[in-house]
GROMACS .gro file of C-alpha atoms in nm:
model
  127
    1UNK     CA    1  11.116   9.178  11.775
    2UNK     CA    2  10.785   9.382  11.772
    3UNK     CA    3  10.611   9.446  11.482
    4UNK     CA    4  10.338   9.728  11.367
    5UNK     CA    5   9.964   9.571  11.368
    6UNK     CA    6   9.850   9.637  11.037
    7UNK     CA    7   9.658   9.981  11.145
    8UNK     CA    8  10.006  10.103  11.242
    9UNK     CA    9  10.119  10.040  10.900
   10UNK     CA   10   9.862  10.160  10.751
   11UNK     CA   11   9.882  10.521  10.924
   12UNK     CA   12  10.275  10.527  10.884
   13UNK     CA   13  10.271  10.478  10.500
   14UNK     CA   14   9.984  10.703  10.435
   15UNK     CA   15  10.191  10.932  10.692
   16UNK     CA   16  10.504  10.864  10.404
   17UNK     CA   17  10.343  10.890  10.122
   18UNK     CA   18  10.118  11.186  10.184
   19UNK     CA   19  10.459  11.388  10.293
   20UNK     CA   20  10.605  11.300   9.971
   21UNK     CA   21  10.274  11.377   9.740
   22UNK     CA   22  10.269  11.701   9.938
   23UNK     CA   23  10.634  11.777   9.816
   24UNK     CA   24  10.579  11.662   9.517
   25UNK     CA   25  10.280  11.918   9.406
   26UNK     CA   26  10.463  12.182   9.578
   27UNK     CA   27  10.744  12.157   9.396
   28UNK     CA   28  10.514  12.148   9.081
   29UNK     CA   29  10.325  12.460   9.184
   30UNK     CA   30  10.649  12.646   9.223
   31UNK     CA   31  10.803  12.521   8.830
   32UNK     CA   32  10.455  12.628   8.715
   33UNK     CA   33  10.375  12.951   8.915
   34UNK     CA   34  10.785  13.022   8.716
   35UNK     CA   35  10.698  12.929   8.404
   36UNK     CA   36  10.588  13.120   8.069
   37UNK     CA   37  10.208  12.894   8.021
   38UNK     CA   38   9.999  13.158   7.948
   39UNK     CA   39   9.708  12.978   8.102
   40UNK     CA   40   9.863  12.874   8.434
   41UNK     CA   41   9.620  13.019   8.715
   42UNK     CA   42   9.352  12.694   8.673
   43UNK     CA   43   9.649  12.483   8.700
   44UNK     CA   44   9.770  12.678   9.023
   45UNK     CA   45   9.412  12.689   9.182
   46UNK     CA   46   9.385  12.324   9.088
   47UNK     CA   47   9.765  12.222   9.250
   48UNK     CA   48   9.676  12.452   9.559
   49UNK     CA   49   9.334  12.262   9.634
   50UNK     CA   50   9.487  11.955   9.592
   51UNK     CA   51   9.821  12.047   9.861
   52UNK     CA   52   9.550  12.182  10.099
   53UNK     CA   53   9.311  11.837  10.026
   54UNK     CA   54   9.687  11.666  10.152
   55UNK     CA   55   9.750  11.908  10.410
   56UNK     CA   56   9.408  11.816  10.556
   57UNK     CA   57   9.500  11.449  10.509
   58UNK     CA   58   9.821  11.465  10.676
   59UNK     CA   59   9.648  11.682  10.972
   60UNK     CA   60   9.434  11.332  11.031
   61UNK     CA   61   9.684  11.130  10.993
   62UNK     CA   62   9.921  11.277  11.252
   63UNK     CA   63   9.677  11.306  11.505
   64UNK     CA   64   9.606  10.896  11.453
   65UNK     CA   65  10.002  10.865  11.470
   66UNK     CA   66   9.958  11.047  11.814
   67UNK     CA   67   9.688  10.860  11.924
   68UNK     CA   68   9.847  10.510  11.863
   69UNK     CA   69  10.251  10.682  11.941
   70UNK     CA   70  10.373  10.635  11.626
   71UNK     CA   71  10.643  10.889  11.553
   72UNK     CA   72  10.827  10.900  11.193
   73UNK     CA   73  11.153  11.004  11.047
   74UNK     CA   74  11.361  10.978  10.720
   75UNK     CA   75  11.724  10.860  10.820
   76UNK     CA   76  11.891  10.881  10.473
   77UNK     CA   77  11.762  10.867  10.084
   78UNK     CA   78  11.959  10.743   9.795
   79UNK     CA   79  11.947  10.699   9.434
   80UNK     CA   80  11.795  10.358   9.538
   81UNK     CA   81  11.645  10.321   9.863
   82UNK     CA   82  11.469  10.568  10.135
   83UNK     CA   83  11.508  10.436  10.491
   84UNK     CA   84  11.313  10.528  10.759
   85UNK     CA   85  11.296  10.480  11.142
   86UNK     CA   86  10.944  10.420  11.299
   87UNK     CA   87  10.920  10.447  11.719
   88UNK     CA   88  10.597  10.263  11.837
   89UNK     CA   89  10.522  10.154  12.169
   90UNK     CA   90  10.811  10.199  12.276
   91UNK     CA   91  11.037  10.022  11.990
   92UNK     CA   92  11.231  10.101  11.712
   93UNK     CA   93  11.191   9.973  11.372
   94UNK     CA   94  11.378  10.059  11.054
   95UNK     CA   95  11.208  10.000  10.727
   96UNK     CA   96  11.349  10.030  10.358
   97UNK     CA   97  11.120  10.166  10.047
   98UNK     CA   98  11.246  10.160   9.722
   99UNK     CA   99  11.236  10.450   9.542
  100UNK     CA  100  11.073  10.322   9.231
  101UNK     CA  101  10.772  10.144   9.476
  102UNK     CA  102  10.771  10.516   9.647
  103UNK     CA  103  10.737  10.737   9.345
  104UNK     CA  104  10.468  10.484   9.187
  105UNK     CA  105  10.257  10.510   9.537
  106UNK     CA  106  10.278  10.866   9.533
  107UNK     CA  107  10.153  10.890   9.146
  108UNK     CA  108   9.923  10.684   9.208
  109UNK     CA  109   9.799  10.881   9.552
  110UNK     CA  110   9.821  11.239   9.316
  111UNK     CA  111   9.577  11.074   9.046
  112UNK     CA  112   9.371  10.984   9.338
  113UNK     CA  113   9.332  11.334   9.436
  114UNK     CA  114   9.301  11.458   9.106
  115UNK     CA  115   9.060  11.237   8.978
  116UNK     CA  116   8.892  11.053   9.246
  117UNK     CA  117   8.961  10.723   9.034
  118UNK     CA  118   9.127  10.431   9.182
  119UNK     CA  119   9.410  10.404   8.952
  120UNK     CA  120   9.455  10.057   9.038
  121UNK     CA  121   9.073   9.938   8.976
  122UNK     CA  122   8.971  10.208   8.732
  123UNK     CA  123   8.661  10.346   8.947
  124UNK     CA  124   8.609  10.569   9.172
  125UNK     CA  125   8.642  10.441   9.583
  126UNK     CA  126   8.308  10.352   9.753
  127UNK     CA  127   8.273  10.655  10.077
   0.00000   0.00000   0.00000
C-alpha cells in the first residue's frame, strides 16, 4: 500500500486544519457580530484579518495540493472521530483524526495567528 512522503502530509493536514480554523473563526465572527458587547468592532476587524490571513493560507496550500495531486475530502464526523479520504498519485487512502487531537491543532493554529507565538515552544517561529 502507498503511503504520502512526508511533504504530502504535511500539505494535507495544514489543508485540514486550516479548513477547520477557518470555520472555526467564522463561526465566532458570526456569535460576535450577534451579540450585545458593546465594544465588538476591534474584535470583528481582528477575527476578519485573521479568516482572510487563513484564506490566504489555504489559497497556498491548495495550489501545492494541485501541484503534487493531492485532492481531500471529509467522509463522515462523529462525536469521536473525523475520517477523511486522501487521493494521491493515483491511490486512495483513508485516515482517522480524533476529534480531541483536531480541535487542540486548530487552537493551537488560531493562537498562532493571533499571536505569532508558537504555543508549543513559547516564542515566536524563526521566518
Amino acid at each position: 500500500m502507498a503511503k504520502l512522503t512526508a511533504e504530502e502530509e504535511y500539505i494535507t493536514e495544514s489543508y485540514i486544519l486550516s479548513e477547520l480554523a477557518r470555520k472555526v473563526l467564522e463561526r465566532d465572527l458570526a456569535a460576535i457580530s450577534k451579540s450585545p458587547m458593546k465594544l465588538k468592532d476591534p474584535y470583528i476587524r481582528l477575527l476578519e484579518q485573521n479568516i482572510s490571513r487563513l484564506s490566504k493560507e489555504l489559497f497556498s496550500v491548495k495550489a501545492k495540493m494541485k501541484e503534487y495531486g493531492l485532492k481531500v475530502q471529509l467522509n463522515s464526523k462523529d462525536d469521536t472521530f473525523s475520517e477523511y479520504t486522501i487521493f494521491f498519485r493515483g491511490y486512495v487512502l483513508t485516515a482517522k483524526y480524533l476529534n480531541v487531537h483536531l480541535k487542540n491543532q486548530v487552537s493551537k493554529r488560531i493562537v498562532r495567528l493571533f499571536t505569532g507565538i508558537d504555543e508549543h515552544h513559547g516564542k515566536q517561529p524563526v521566518p
